Short mmCIF file of C-alpha atoms and ligand atoms in Angstrom, two decimals:
data_model
loop_
_atom_site.label_atom_id
_atom_site.label_comp_id
_atom_site.label_asym_id
_atom_site.label_seq_id
_atom_site.Cartn_x
_atom_site.Cartn_y
_atom_site.Cartn_z
CA UNK A 1 -18.13 -31.44 -75.26
CA UNK A 2 -14.98 -30.95 -77.36
CA UNK A 3 -12.26 -33.53 -76.69
CA UNK A 4 -8.74 -32.25 -76.47
CA UNK A 5 -6.35 -34.04 -78.84
CA UNK A 6 -3.24 -35.00 -76.89
CA UNK A 7 -0.01 -33.80 -78.47
CA UNK A 8 2.65 -36.47 -79.05
CA UNK A 9 4.64 -37.29 -75.91
CA UNK A 10 7.76 -36.38 -77.90
CA UNK A 11 6.71 -32.74 -78.32
CA UNK A 12 8.31 -30.72 -75.59
CA UNK A 13 9.27 -27.19 -74.58
CA UNK A 14 12.37 -26.09 -72.71
CA UNK A 15 11.87 -22.89 -70.73
CA UNK A 16 15.34 -21.41 -70.24
CA UNK A 17 16.54 -23.42 -73.25
CA UNK A 18 19.06 -20.74 -74.26
CA UNK A 19 21.03 -21.19 -71.02
CA UNK A 20 23.94 -23.48 -70.16
CA UNK A 21 21.96 -26.48 -68.96
CA UNK A 22 18.98 -25.69 -71.22
CA UNK A 23 21.04 -25.80 -74.41
CA UNK A 24 22.69 -29.13 -73.50
CA UNK A 25 19.22 -30.48 -72.74
CA UNK A 26 17.82 -29.25 -76.06
CA UNK A 27 20.70 -30.82 -77.99
CA UNK A 28 20.20 -34.21 -76.31
CA UNK A 29 16.41 -34.10 -76.76
CA UNK A 30 16.86 -33.47 -80.48
CA UNK A 31 19.33 -36.40 -80.68
CA UNK A 32 16.67 -38.57 -79.02
CA UNK A 33 14.05 -37.63 -81.60
CA UNK A 34 12.02 -35.11 -79.57
CA UNK A 35 10.54 -32.10 -81.29
CA UNK A 36 11.66 -29.13 -79.20
CA UNK A 37 10.44 -25.56 -78.69
CA UNK A 38 12.68 -23.21 -76.70
CA UNK A 39 11.19 -20.40 -74.63
CA UNK A 40 13.69 -17.90 -73.21
CA UNK A 41 14.12 -14.17 -72.72
CA UNK A 42 17.01 -14.30 -75.14
CA UNK A 43 18.00 -16.44 -78.11
CA UNK A 44 21.71 -17.27 -78.20
CA UNK A 45 22.03 -20.06 -80.80
CA UNK A 46 20.22 -21.93 -83.54
CA UNK A 47 19.72 -25.66 -83.94
CA UNK A 48 17.96 -27.15 -86.98
CA UNK A 49 14.55 -28.47 -86.04
CA UNK A 50 14.28 -26.39 -82.84
CA UNK A 51 11.84 -23.48 -82.76
CA UNK A 52 12.77 -20.45 -80.66
CA UNK A 53 10.29 -18.23 -78.87
CA UNK A 54 11.63 -15.15 -77.19
CA UNK A 55 9.62 -14.14 -74.12
CA UNK A 56 9.48 -13.71 -70.37
CA UNK A 57 8.10 -16.67 -68.42
CA UNK A 58 6.15 -14.18 -66.29
CA UNK A 59 3.99 -13.52 -69.38
CA UNK A 60 1.26 -16.17 -69.47
CA UNK A 61 -0.04 -15.24 -72.95
CA UNK A 62 3.44 -15.59 -74.43
CA UNK A 63 3.81 -19.00 -72.75
CA UNK A 64 0.39 -20.21 -73.91
CA UNK A 65 1.31 -19.68 -77.57
CA UNK A 66 4.25 -22.07 -77.17
CA UNK A 67 2.69 -24.63 -74.84
CA UNK A 68 -0.58 -25.21 -76.68
CA UNK A 69 0.65 -28.26 -78.62
CA UNK A 70 3.20 -29.57 -76.16
CA UNK A 71 2.80 -32.45 -73.68
CA UNK A 72 6.07 -32.12 -71.74
CA UNK A 73 7.74 -29.02 -70.32
CA UNK A 74 11.22 -28.65 -68.83
CA UNK A 75 11.59 -25.50 -66.72
CA UNK A 76 15.27 -24.64 -66.28
CA UNK A 77 15.13 -20.84 -66.36
CA UNK A 78 16.40 -18.68 -63.52
CA UNK A 79 18.19 -15.37 -63.08
CA UNK A 80 21.88 -15.99 -62.40
CA UNK A 81 22.67 -16.53 -58.68
CA UNK A 82 25.41 -13.91 -59.09
CA UNK A 83 22.87 -11.09 -59.67
CA UNK A 84 21.77 -11.24 -56.00
CA UNK A 85 18.58 -9.33 -56.91
CA UNK A 86 15.88 -10.40 -54.47
CA UNK A 87 13.00 -8.78 -56.34
CA UNK A 88 14.00 -10.36 -59.63
CA UNK A 89 14.40 -13.83 -58.03
CA UNK A 90 10.92 -13.60 -56.49
CA UNK A 91 9.37 -12.32 -59.71
CA UNK A 92 10.91 -15.00 -61.96
CA UNK A 93 11.52 -18.03 -59.74
CA UNK A 94 8.38 -17.87 -57.60
CA UNK A 95 5.69 -15.75 -59.31
CA UNK A 96 6.95 -16.68 -62.78
CA UNK A 97 6.91 -20.39 -61.91
CA UNK A 98 3.29 -20.06 -60.73
CA UNK A 99 2.53 -18.52 -64.14
CA UNK A 100 4.32 -21.42 -65.86
CA UNK A 101 2.13 -23.90 -63.93
CA UNK A 102 -1.08 -22.04 -64.83
CA UNK A 103 -0.07 -21.83 -68.48
CA UNK A 104 0.81 -25.56 -68.53
CA UNK A 105 -2.54 -26.48 -67.00
CA UNK A 106 -4.50 -24.23 -69.35
CA UNK A 107 -2.63 -25.53 -72.37
CA UNK A 108 -3.15 -29.18 -71.40
CA UNK A 109 0.54 -29.97 -70.73
CA UNK A 110 0.78 -33.30 -68.89
CA UNK A 111 4.27 -33.24 -67.38
CA UNK A 112 6.42 -30.48 -65.88
CA UNK A 113 10.07 -31.19 -65.00
CA UNK A 114 11.60 -28.47 -62.82
CA UNK A 115 15.32 -27.87 -62.46
CA UNK A 116 15.57 -27.19 -58.75
CA UNK A 117 18.87 -27.27 -56.81
CA UNK A 118 20.38 -29.44 -54.08
CA UNK A 119 21.12 -26.12 -52.34
CA UNK A 120 17.48 -25.92 -51.20
CA UNK A 121 18.56 -27.86 -48.08
CA UNK A 122 21.94 -26.13 -47.61
CA UNK A 123 22.30 -23.71 -44.69
CA UNK A 124 26.08 -23.41 -44.65
CA UNK A 125 26.73 -26.43 -42.42
CA UNK A 126 28.06 -29.84 -43.44
CA UNK A 127 25.79 -32.17 -45.45
CA UNK A 128 27.22 -35.66 -45.96
CA UNK A 129 25.41 -38.00 -48.31
CA UNK A 130 22.22 -35.91 -47.87
CA UNK A 131 18.95 -37.58 -48.87
CA UNK A 132 15.93 -35.83 -50.39
CA UNK A 133 14.02 -35.98 -47.09
CA UNK A 134 16.32 -33.41 -45.44
CA UNK A 135 14.20 -30.37 -44.47
CA UNK A 136 14.36 -27.26 -46.63
CA UNK A 137 16.86 -24.69 -45.33
CA UNK A 138 15.12 -22.63 -42.64
CA UNK A 139 17.69 -19.87 -43.03
CA UNK A 140 18.83 -19.99 -46.68
CA UNK A 141 22.15 -18.22 -47.20
CA UNK A 142 21.14 -16.14 -50.21
CA UNK A 143 18.08 -14.87 -52.06
CA UNK A 144 18.63 -17.28 -54.95
CA UNK A 145 18.34 -20.29 -52.61
CA UNK A 146 15.36 -18.76 -50.77
CA UNK A 147 13.42 -18.54 -54.03
CA UNK A 148 14.55 -21.96 -55.31
CA UNK A 149 12.94 -23.43 -52.16
CA UNK A 150 9.61 -21.68 -52.82
CA UNK A 151 9.79 -22.57 -56.50
CA UNK A 152 10.29 -26.27 -55.78
CA UNK A 153 7.41 -26.33 -53.26
CA UNK A 154 5.04 -24.62 -55.72
CA UNK A 155 5.89 -27.11 -58.48
CA UNK A 156 5.67 -30.25 -56.36
CA UNK A 157 2.39 -29.14 -54.76
CA UNK A 158 0.88 -28.64 -58.22
CA UNK A 159 1.25 -32.36 -59.05
CA UNK A 160 -2.26 -33.74 -59.57
CA UNK A 161 -3.27 -37.09 -61.05
CA UNK A 162 -6.91 -35.86 -61.12
CA UNK A 163 -5.92 -32.88 -63.29
CA UNK A 164 -3.70 -35.09 -65.46
CA UNK A 165 -0.79 -32.79 -64.59
CA UNK A 166 2.31 -34.48 -63.16
CA UNK A 167 5.37 -32.73 -61.77
CA UNK A 168 8.83 -33.69 -60.54
CA UNK A 169 11.87 -31.66 -59.39
CA UNK A 170 15.46 -32.47 -60.29
CA UNK A 171 18.03 -31.21 -57.79
CA UNK A 172 21.47 -31.04 -59.43
CA UNK A 173 24.53 -29.76 -57.63
CA UNK A 174 27.52 -27.79 -58.95
CA UNK A 175 26.83 -28.27 -62.64
CA UNK A 176 29.91 -27.93 -64.84
CA UNK A 177 30.88 -28.60 -68.44
CA UNK A 178 31.49 -26.90 -71.78
CA UNK A 179 29.87 -23.44 -72.17
CA UNK A 180 29.15 -23.01 -68.45
CA UNK A 181 29.11 -19.24 -67.91
CA UNK A 182 29.62 -19.53 -64.19
CA UNK A 183 31.93 -22.02 -62.46
CA UNK A 184 35.04 -22.12 -64.70
CA UNK A 185 34.83 -18.47 -65.87
CA UNK A 186 34.48 -17.16 -62.28
CA UNK A 187 37.26 -19.47 -61.11
CA UNK A 188 39.61 -18.28 -63.88
CA UNK A 189 38.68 -14.65 -63.35
CA UNK A 190 39.45 -15.04 -59.64
CA UNK A 191 42.77 -16.76 -60.44
CA UNK A 192 43.72 -14.05 -62.95
CA UNK A 193 43.19 -11.44 -60.23
CA UNK A 194 45.58 -13.39 -58.01
CA UNK A 195 42.84 -14.28 -55.51
CA UNK A 196 42.91 -18.03 -56.00
CA UNK A 197 46.00 -18.66 -53.86
CA UNK A 198 44.06 -19.55 -50.71
CA UNK A 199 42.30 -22.67 -49.51
CA UNK A 200 39.37 -21.80 -47.27
CA UNK A 201 39.48 -24.15 -44.27
CA UNK A 202 41.59 -27.33 -44.11
CA UNK A 203 40.79 -28.28 -47.72
CA UNK A 204 39.38 -31.73 -46.93
CA UNK A 205 35.69 -30.92 -47.47
CA UNK A 206 33.90 -33.17 -49.96
CA UNK A 207 31.50 -31.72 -52.51
CA UNK A 208 29.45 -32.86 -55.51
CA UNK A 209 30.30 -31.41 -58.90
CA UNK A 210 28.01 -32.77 -61.59
CA UNK A 211 28.83 -32.95 -65.27
CA UNK A 212 26.16 -31.27 -67.38
CA UNK A 213 25.49 -34.39 -69.49
CA UNK A 214 24.65 -36.35 -66.33
CA UNK A 215 22.23 -33.60 -65.28
CA UNK A 216 20.60 -33.73 -68.73
CA UNK A 217 20.38 -37.54 -68.49
CA UNK A 218 18.61 -37.23 -65.11
CA UNK A 219 16.08 -34.75 -66.54
CA UNK A 220 15.20 -36.96 -69.52
CA UNK A 221 14.93 -40.09 -67.38
CA UNK A 222 12.61 -38.20 -65.03
CA UNK A 223 10.42 -37.12 -67.95
CA UNK A 224 10.25 -40.65 -69.33
CA UNK A 225 9.49 -42.29 -65.95
CA UNK A 226 6.96 -39.71 -64.74
CA UNK A 227 3.59 -41.45 -65.00
CA UNK A 228 0.42 -41.40 -62.88
CA UNK A 229 1.32 -44.72 -61.23
CA UNK A 230 5.04 -44.01 -60.78
CA UNK A 231 6.72 -43.00 -57.50
CA UNK A 232 8.14 -39.87 -59.16
CA UNK A 233 4.90 -37.83 -58.90
CA UNK A 234 5.41 -34.69 -56.82
CA UNK A 235 8.88 -35.75 -55.63
CA UNK A 236 12.39 -34.27 -55.70
CA UNK A 237 15.47 -36.16 -56.94
CA UNK A 238 19.17 -35.47 -56.40
CA UNK A 239 21.19 -35.88 -59.58
CA UNK A 240 24.94 -35.95 -59.00
CA UNK A 241 28.07 -37.54 -60.44
CA UNK A 242 28.00 -39.89 -57.45
CA UNK A 243 31.72 -39.21 -56.94
CA UNK A 244 32.11 -36.57 -54.21
CA UNK A 245 35.51 -34.85 -54.49
CA UNK A 246 37.41 -32.44 -52.23
CA UNK A 247 36.23 -28.95 -53.28
CA UNK A 248 39.84 -27.72 -53.46
CA UNK A 249 41.05 -30.75 -55.44
CA UNK A 250 38.37 -30.08 -58.05
CA UNK A 251 39.30 -26.38 -58.25
CA UNK A 252 43.01 -27.28 -58.43
CA UNK A 253 42.51 -29.80 -61.23
CA UNK A 254 40.62 -27.26 -63.33
CA UNK A 255 43.13 -24.50 -62.59
CA UNK A 256 46.18 -26.67 -63.32
CA UNK A 257 44.48 -28.01 -66.46
CA UNK A 258 44.17 -24.42 -67.70
CA UNK A 259 47.75 -23.53 -66.76
CA UNK A 260 47.16 -21.71 -63.44
CA UNK A 261 48.69 -22.53 -60.07
CA UNK A 262 46.63 -24.46 -57.54
CA UNK A 263 45.74 -22.68 -54.28
CA UNK A 264 48.04 -23.68 -51.42
CA UNK A 265 47.91 -21.26 -48.46
CA UNK A 266 45.21 -21.97 -45.87
CA UNK A 267 42.88 -19.40 -44.30
CA UNK A 268 40.49 -20.19 -41.42
CA UNK A 269 36.93 -20.78 -42.65
CA UNK A 270 35.21 -18.68 -39.97
CA UNK A 271 37.50 -15.70 -40.61
CA UNK A 272 36.79 -15.70 -44.37
CA UNK A 273 33.06 -16.32 -43.82
CA UNK A 274 32.91 -13.41 -41.35
CA UNK A 275 34.65 -11.06 -43.77
CA UNK A 276 32.40 -12.20 -46.65
CA UNK A 277 29.33 -11.52 -44.50
CA UNK A 278 30.60 -8.07 -43.57
CA UNK A 279 31.38 -7.22 -47.19
CA UNK A 280 27.93 -8.43 -48.27
CA UNK A 281 26.24 -6.21 -45.66
CA UNK A 282 28.28 -3.22 -46.83
CA UNK A 283 27.32 -3.90 -50.46
CA UNK A 284 23.64 -4.03 -49.45
CA UNK A 285 23.91 -0.69 -47.66
CA UNK A 286 25.66 0.91 -50.62
CA UNK A 287 23.44 -0.69 -53.26
CA UNK A 288 21.26 2.39 -53.88
CA UNK A 289 24.47 4.26 -54.78
CA UNK A 290 26.83 1.70 -56.34
CA UNK A 291 26.49 -1.93 -57.43
CA UNK A 292 29.43 -3.72 -55.82
CA UNK A 293 29.93 -7.42 -56.53
CA UNK A 294 32.37 -9.13 -54.16
CA UNK A 295 33.94 -12.34 -55.50
CA UNK A 296 33.77 -14.11 -52.15
CA UNK A 297 30.08 -13.99 -51.22
CA UNK A 298 28.92 -15.77 -48.03
CA UNK A 299 27.33 -18.48 -50.22
CA UNK A 300 30.51 -19.13 -52.21
CA UNK A 301 32.61 -19.21 -49.04
CA UNK A 302 30.15 -21.64 -47.43
CA UNK A 303 30.21 -23.84 -50.53
CA UNK A 304 34.02 -23.74 -50.58
CA UNK A 305 34.54 -24.52 -46.90
CA UNK A 306 31.97 -27.17 -45.93
CA UNK A 307 31.06 -30.73 -46.90
CA UNK A 308 28.01 -30.84 -49.14
CA UNK A 309 27.42 -33.99 -51.08
CA UNK A 310 24.17 -35.81 -51.72
CA UNK A 311 22.89 -39.33 -52.25
CA UNK A 312 21.36 -40.02 -55.66
CA UNK A 313 20.11 -43.44 -54.54
CA UNK A 314 16.45 -42.41 -54.99
CA UNK A 315 17.04 -41.51 -58.65
CA UNK A 316 18.85 -44.83 -59.18
CA UNK A 317 15.98 -46.76 -57.63
CA UNK A 318 13.01 -44.94 -59.17
CA UNK A 319 14.32 -44.09 -62.63
CA UNK A 320 17.39 -46.25 -63.16
CA UNK A 321 19.75 -43.27 -63.04
CA UNK A 322 23.50 -43.82 -63.35
CA UNK A 323 25.95 -41.06 -64.29
CA UNK A 324 26.95 -41.46 -67.95
CA UNK A 325 30.25 -39.54 -67.77
CA UNK A 326 32.76 -40.20 -64.96
CA UNK A 327 34.22 -37.25 -63.06
CA UNK A 328 37.81 -37.39 -64.38
CA UNK A 329 36.62 -37.66 -67.99
CA UNK A 330 34.19 -34.79 -67.33
CA UNK A 331 36.94 -32.55 -65.93
CA UNK A 332 39.20 -33.35 -68.91
CA UNK A 333 36.41 -32.52 -71.41
CA UNK A 334 35.59 -29.31 -69.56
CA UNK A 335 39.19 -28.09 -69.42
CA UNK A 336 39.64 -28.87 -73.14
CA UNK A 337 36.51 -26.84 -73.96
CA UNK A 338 37.93 -23.56 -72.59
CA UNK A 339 41.05 -22.88 -74.72
CA UNK A 340 40.30 -19.15 -74.53
CA UNK A 341 40.56 -19.22 -70.72
CA UNK A 342 44.03 -20.79 -70.64
CA UNK A 343 46.73 -18.82 -68.85
CA UNK A 344 48.84 -16.61 -71.07
CA UNK A 345 52.47 -16.71 -70.01
CA UNK A 346 53.32 -13.69 -67.83
CA UNK A 347 56.70 -12.51 -66.45
CA UNK A 348 57.84 -14.61 -63.45
CA UNK A 349 56.71 -13.42 -59.96
CA UNK A 350 58.57 -14.66 -56.88
CA UNK A 351 56.56 -16.77 -54.39
CA UNK A 352 56.67 -14.22 -51.57
CA UNK A 353 55.64 -11.35 -53.88
CA UNK A 354 52.75 -13.44 -55.19
CA UNK A 355 51.63 -14.27 -51.64
CA UNK A 356 51.62 -10.61 -50.52
CA UNK A 357 49.76 -9.41 -53.62
CA UNK A 358 47.14 -12.16 -53.36
CA UNK A 359 46.56 -11.71 -49.64
CA UNK A 360 45.99 -7.99 -50.18
CA UNK A 361 43.66 -8.62 -53.12
CA UNK A 362 41.38 -11.04 -51.31
CA UNK A 363 40.45 -8.57 -48.65
CA UNK A 364 40.91 -5.16 -50.19
CA UNK A 365 39.77 -5.23 -53.79
CA UNK A 366 36.09 -4.65 -54.36
CA UNK A 367 34.95 -4.54 -57.93
CA UNK A 368 32.53 -1.80 -58.89
CA UNK A 369 30.60 -2.79 -62.02
N1 NAI B 1 24.64 -23.99 -62.65
C1 NAI B 1 24.53 -24.72 -61.54
O1 NAI B 1 25.53 -25.12 -60.91
C2 NAI B 1 23.19 -25.10 -61.03
C3 NAI B 1 22.02 -24.63 -61.64
N2 NAI B 1 20.79 -25.02 -61.18
C4 NAI B 1 19.57 -24.58 -61.83
O2 NAI B 1 19.63 -25.01 -63.19
C5 NAI B 1 18.88 -24.13 -64.02
C6 NAI B 1 19.72 -23.74 -65.21
O3 NAI B 1 20.88 -23.07 -64.75
P1 NAI B 1 22.04 -22.63 -65.75
O4 NAI B 1 21.85 -23.27 -67.06
O5 NAI B 1 23.30 -22.79 -65.00
O6 NAI B 1 21.74 -21.06 -65.87
P2 NAI B 1 21.80 -20.10 -67.14
O7 NAI B 1 21.85 -18.71 -66.59
O8 NAI B 1 22.86 -20.51 -68.09
O9 NAI B 1 20.39 -20.34 -67.84
C7 NAI B 1 19.20 -19.81 -67.37
C8 NAI B 1 18.36 -19.37 -68.57
O10 NAI B 1 17.13 -18.85 -68.08
C9 NAI B 1 16.77 -17.75 -68.90
N3 NAI B 1 15.85 -16.87 -68.18
C10 NAI B 1 16.13 -16.14 -67.07
N4 NAI B 1 15.04 -15.42 -66.72
C11 NAI B 1 14.06 -15.73 -67.62
C12 NAI B 1 12.71 -15.30 -67.79
N5 NAI B 1 12.16 -14.38 -66.98
N6 NAI B 1 12.00 -15.82 -68.80
C13 NAI B 1 12.55 -16.73 -69.65
N7 NAI B 1 13.83 -17.15 -69.55
C14 NAI B 1 14.57 -16.67 -68.54
C15 NAI B 1 18.09 -17.07 -69.20
O11 NAI B 1 18.01 -16.23 -70.33
C16 NAI B 1 19.00 -18.28 -69.41
O12 NAI B 1 19.06 -18.64 -70.76
C17 NAI B 1 18.45 -22.98 -63.12
O13 NAI B 1 17.13 -23.20 -62.72
C18 NAI B 1 19.36 -23.08 -61.92
O14 NAI B 1 18.72 -22.59 -60.77
C19 NAI B 1 20.69 -25.88 -60.11
C20 NAI B 1 21.79 -26.36 -59.50
C21 NAI B 1 23.13 -26.00 -59.89
C1 LIG B 2 35.45 -19.76 -53.90
C2 LIG B 2 35.33 -19.44 -55.33
C3 LIG B 2 35.26 -18.01 -55.71
C4 LIG B 2 35.31 -20.42 -56.22
C5 LIG B 2 35.01 -20.26 -57.68
C6 LIG B 2 33.98 -21.24 -58.16
C7 LIG B 2 32.56 -20.86 -57.72
C8 LIG B 2 32.14 -19.66 -58.55
C9 LIG B 2 31.62 -22.08 -57.89
C10 LIG B 2 32.01 -23.21 -56.96
C11 LIG B 2 30.74 -23.94 -56.55
C12 LIG B 2 29.70 -23.37 -57.48
C13 LIG B 2 28.24 -23.55 -57.22
C14 LIG B 2 27.32 -22.62 -57.72
C15 LIG B 2 27.80 -21.39 -58.45
C16 LIG B 2 29.30 -21.35 -58.78
C17 LIG B 2 30.12 -21.90 -57.63
C18 LIG B 2 29.89 -21.08 -56.37
C19 LIG B 2 25.84 -22.73 -57.42
C20 LIG B 2 25.55 -21.75 -56.30
C21 LIG B 2 24.99 -22.38 -58.64
C22 LIG B 2 23.52 -22.49 -58.39
C23 LIG B 2 23.08 -23.62 -57.53
O1 LIG B 2 21.92 -23.96 -57.55
C24 LIG B 2 24.02 -24.27 -56.62
C25 LIG B 2 25.46 -24.19 -57.07
C26 LIG B 2 26.40 -24.78 -56.03
C27 LIG B 2 27.83 -24.77 -56.50
#
């Protein structure tokens, strides 16, 4: 019988390595002396020593070519939550992840680290210091979350010491940092349209925002601690900054840092959530005709108006996790990394004019892409 030669434990692949988190992860892995192969549907950068493989993770043959001499795989690919395309989420996050597992097993990969999401337990109601044993959301708010739940289950169930295939899921929350295509750009876009004048709810809700380097640190620690006799096998781990902050204070600090005004007028949470739900249903009905993308989706409103912060005690205990960049330093670095999103000086608008325009915008403007 032919014996399989084990690839070095420092040979790894990052599926989704062209993305925001993926690229930060690749850069850190290279710094730490790993040899890295990136697998992604698109290539967006080049790093010396990193090999790029363009392909769809639903294509097992394409994956096998990359995974054949790799012992460790990070899977951080997903369609953007903003696309709200149920079929695509199922195809990539659930079916595609099954394909990733099969390809890993066939290629002899020993460890798979999944980027899941703390949102897998979020149903739109308060979560305070949530632990990993909270049940999965029975009624997930959006299709993205629905498929992240299935994806995490599939990966954790595949963990098998007998098959020499170990898995772990990292659940970050609200990742931010340089090059993020989502949080800061959407926030600035919303502010530029005059829609960021309102605080949803009383503004006291605490939330986790996690700096990308801390998320990367959690992934690498997980990879290095995942062994057959370790408690990590088949488990999920919250990775946060461990400094919950009021959602609206975080938004205000980023906005002010970039030269925009902080939101200050309050709107009742249930009113905004109801309107967001109604708008979402209308967009679904109209979808065969036009693709409308409302800024305030039910998920975003729920995230903006409720407490949702998580304990990372399990990661501290099992893998020695501690955030490496504190929140205030992380916000300062992030703001400094977006000079192109700074506010350009515009003619002065009176406070009452600004209020009327913004109030109208929030509820009436629907963007047709
Ligand atoms: N951004 C956030 O706040 C959070 C993100 N996550 C998770 O972290 C992971 C990374 O997210 P981001 O870096 O923010 O997203 P991103 O959109 O920047 O990166 C995702 C990458 O996946 C690639 N991809 C998508 N479909 C693919 C396919 N079929 N085959 C191969 N590659 C494919 C994309 O091209 C992209 O490069 C995702 O799994 C996401 O669910 C979890 C919690 C919070
Ligand atoms: C209310 C509003 C329009 C605020 C602008 C910022 C939002 C776009 C972000 C605030 C919290 C973010 C967040 C995610 C996406 C961007 C935000 C809604 C995720 C849904 C991304 C994917 C996940 O797995 C969970 C994230 C939670 C926080």
